[in-house]
Amino acid sequence: MTFKEKVTNLLEEALQEKASLFLVDLSISESYKITVTLDGDNGVILQDCIDISRVIENNLDREEQDFSLEVASAGVSTPLKLVRQYKKNIGRTLKVKTAAETIEAKLEAATEESITLSWTAREPKKVGKGKETVEHQREIPYSEIKEAIVIIIFN
């Protein structure tokens, strides 16, 4: 079993015990620096990172392979990668970049294939002078999304 397989198995075991957490990214560098990025349906607290770190660290032998380990939560400015992350953020404002445009809008829905965004915009009236407020809604397949980031709004 390779070092990466060992780490992956330990990580899967640890995440089974904490069903609300899920893996966003796992990387192991050539110098054996293990970086684990987690997210959770209800967020990730420090204790979650500590618990996952302990499971991995306590079951790997430093005599066999020296390594460093970093377990962290997906930060606020981290782009969304998984469908589960989109579903968790329904109702929040996202900045979504596609090949054609960038849209800042409210995430209304997330399915296994796409997301639905809604927003309002001031546009010129079709008849006469002035502007009117227009409601927009668009469904965007995940395959078209280059990057999606949650926008934090302070009220």
Short mmCIF file of C-alpha atoms in Angstrom, two decimals:
data_model
loop_
_atom_site.label_atom_id
_atom_site.label_comp_id
_atom_site.label_asym_id
_atom_site.label_seq_id
_atom_site.Cartn_x
_atom_site.Cartn_y
_atom_site.Cartn_z
CA MET A 1 0.00 0.00 0.00
CA THR A 2 1.42 3.38 -0.99
CA PHE A 3 1.73 6.29 1.42
CA LYS A 4 -1.08 8.18 -0.35
CA GLU A 5 -3.40 5.15 -0.19
CA LYS A 6 -2.68 4.82 3.54
CA VAL A 7 -3.49 8.50 4.15
CA THR A 8 -6.63 8.30 1.98
CA ASN A 9 -7.91 5.24 3.88
CA LEU A 10 -7.27 6.87 7.27
CA LEU A 11 -9.01 10.04 6.11
CA GLU A 12 -12.05 8.09 4.86
CA GLU A 13 -12.28 6.28 8.22
CA ALA A 14 -12.09 9.57 10.14
CA LEU A 15 -14.75 11.21 7.96
CA GLN A 16 -17.13 8.27 8.43
CA GLU A 17 -17.20 9.09 12.14
CA LYS A 18 -18.13 12.72 11.36
CA ALA A 19 -20.88 12.44 8.74
CA SER A 20 -21.42 16.21 8.44
CA LEU A 21 -17.82 16.73 7.25
CA PHE A 22 -16.56 16.06 3.74
CA LEU A 23 -13.26 16.21 1.91
CA VAL A 24 -12.72 19.11 -0.48
CA ASP A 25 -9.07 18.44 -1.30
CA LEU A 26 -6.19 16.14 -0.36
CA SER A 27 -2.68 16.70 -1.61
CA ILE A 28 0.61 15.07 -0.75
CA SER A 29 3.75 16.78 -2.01
CA GLU A 30 6.98 15.05 -3.02
CA SER A 31 8.41 16.01 0.39
CA TYR A 32 5.42 14.25 2.04
CA LYS A 33 3.59 17.36 3.15
CA ILE A 34 -0.01 16.25 3.59
CA THR A 35 -2.61 18.98 3.12
CA VAL A 36 -6.24 18.16 3.88
CA THR A 37 -9.01 20.67 3.18
CA LEU A 38 -12.39 19.97 4.74
CA ASP A 39 -15.86 21.47 4.62
CA GLY A 40 -19.00 20.60 6.49
CA ASP A 41 -22.74 20.83 6.11
CA ASN A 42 -22.76 22.93 9.29
CA GLY A 43 -19.30 24.42 8.86
CA VAL A 44 -16.01 23.17 10.30
CA ILE A 45 -14.83 23.96 13.80
CA LEU A 46 -11.27 23.77 15.11
CA GLN A 47 -12.02 20.57 17.04
CA ASP A 48 -13.04 18.85 13.78
CA CYS A 49 -9.64 19.65 12.26
CA ILE A 50 -7.87 18.45 15.41
CA ASP A 51 -9.83 15.17 15.45
CA ILE A 52 -9.15 14.39 11.78
CA SER A 53 -5.48 15.34 12.20
CA ARG A 54 -5.10 13.00 15.19
CA VAL A 55 -6.62 10.03 13.37
CA ILE A 56 -4.18 10.45 10.48
CA GLU A 57 -1.11 11.32 12.55
CA ASN A 58 -1.60 8.59 15.19
CA ASN A 59 -1.90 5.88 12.54
CA LEU A 60 1.14 6.77 10.43
CA ASP A 61 4.67 5.80 11.43
CA ARG A 62 7.21 8.64 11.21
CA GLU A 63 10.01 6.04 11.38
CA GLU A 64 8.68 4.52 8.16
CA GLN A 65 8.04 7.87 6.40
CA ASP A 66 8.66 11.37 7.77
CA PHE A 67 5.79 13.74 6.92
CA SER A 68 4.13 17.00 7.85
CA LEU A 69 0.37 17.33 8.17
CA GLU A 70 -1.98 20.28 7.78
CA VAL A 71 -5.75 19.91 8.23
CA ALA A 72 -7.83 23.02 7.55
CA SER A 73 -11.31 24.11 6.62
CA ALA A 74 -12.11 25.52 3.20
CA GLY A 75 -11.75 29.26 3.71
CA VAL A 76 -14.36 31.88 2.94
CA SER A 77 -12.57 32.92 -0.24
CA THR A 78 -11.97 29.35 -1.40
CA PRO A 79 -13.81 28.56 -4.64
CA LEU A 80 -16.61 26.01 -4.40
CA LYS A 81 -15.69 22.64 -5.93
CA LEU A 82 -18.31 20.09 -4.89
CA VAL A 83 -22.07 19.84 -5.39
CA ARG A 84 -22.38 19.42 -1.62
CA GLN A 85 -20.74 22.83 -1.11
CA TYR A 86 -23.21 24.47 -3.49
CA LYS A 87 -26.17 22.82 -1.71
CA LYS A 88 -24.88 24.02 1.65
CA ASN A 89 -24.73 27.62 0.37
CA ILE A 90 -28.26 27.88 -1.07
CA GLY A 91 -29.67 31.30 -0.19
CA ARG A 92 -26.26 33.01 -0.16
CA THR A 93 -24.79 35.35 -2.74
CA LEU A 94 -22.21 33.87 -5.12
CA LYS A 95 -19.82 35.38 -7.63
CA VAL A 96 -19.86 32.93 -10.53
CA LYS A 97 -17.42 33.16 -13.43
CA THR A 98 -18.15 31.42 -16.71
CA ALA A 99 -16.26 31.67 -19.99
CA ALA A 100 -18.66 34.39 -21.15
CA GLU A 101 -19.43 36.45 -18.03
CA THR A 102 -19.26 37.02 -14.29
CA ILE A 103 -22.53 37.02 -12.37
CA GLU A 104 -23.04 38.08 -8.75
CA ALA A 105 -26.36 36.60 -7.68
CA LYS A 106 -28.29 34.66 -5.05
CA LEU A 107 -27.98 30.87 -5.23
CA GLU A 108 -31.57 29.64 -5.40
CA ALA A 109 -31.04 25.93 -6.07
CA ALA A 110 -28.34 23.32 -6.65
CA THR A 111 -28.95 19.96 -8.32
CA GLU A 112 -26.49 17.26 -9.32
CA GLU A 113 -26.09 18.89 -12.77
CA SER A 114 -26.48 22.66 -12.32
CA ILE A 115 -27.15 25.67 -10.11
CA THR A 116 -29.90 28.28 -10.38
CA LEU A 117 -29.05 31.94 -9.74
CA SER A 118 -31.40 34.90 -9.38
CA TRP A 119 -30.72 38.64 -9.34
CA THR A 120 -32.27 42.01 -10.16
CA ALA A 121 -30.82 44.59 -12.52
CA ARG A 122 -31.70 48.11 -13.63
CA GLU A 123 -32.14 48.09 -17.39
CA PRO A 124 -33.40 50.60 -19.96
CA LYS A 125 -37.17 50.47 -20.50
CA LYS A 126 -38.31 48.73 -23.66
CA VAL A 127 -40.62 51.68 -24.39
CA GLY A 128 -39.85 55.24 -23.37
CA LYS A 129 -37.03 56.76 -21.35
CA GLY A 130 -35.63 55.72 -18.02
CA LYS A 131 -34.82 52.40 -16.43
CA GLU A 132 -36.82 49.63 -14.83
CA THR A 133 -35.90 46.87 -12.38
CA VAL A 134 -35.83 43.48 -14.09
CA GLU A 135 -35.75 40.08 -12.33
CA HIS A 136 -33.33 37.56 -13.83
CA GLN A 137 -32.99 33.85 -13.20
CA ARG A 138 -30.51 31.54 -14.87
CA GLU A 139 -29.60 27.90 -14.64
CA ILE A 140 -25.88 27.24 -15.13
CA PRO A 141 -24.44 23.73 -15.57
CA TYR A 142 -21.40 22.97 -13.39
CA SER A 143 -19.44 22.25 -16.58
CA GLU A 144 -19.70 25.95 -17.54
CA ILE A 145 -18.57 27.29 -14.15
CA LYS A 146 -14.92 28.35 -14.11
CA GLU A 147 -15.04 29.61 -10.49
CA ALA A 148 -17.70 30.23 -7.86
CA ILE A 149 -17.01 32.05 -4.60
CA VAL A 150 -19.39 32.87 -1.75
CA ILE A 151 -19.70 36.65 -1.24
CA ILE A 152 -19.86 37.64 2.42
CA ILE A 153 -22.37 40.44 3.02
CA PHE A 154 -22.24 42.35 6.30
CA ASN A 155 -25.53 43.92 7.32
#
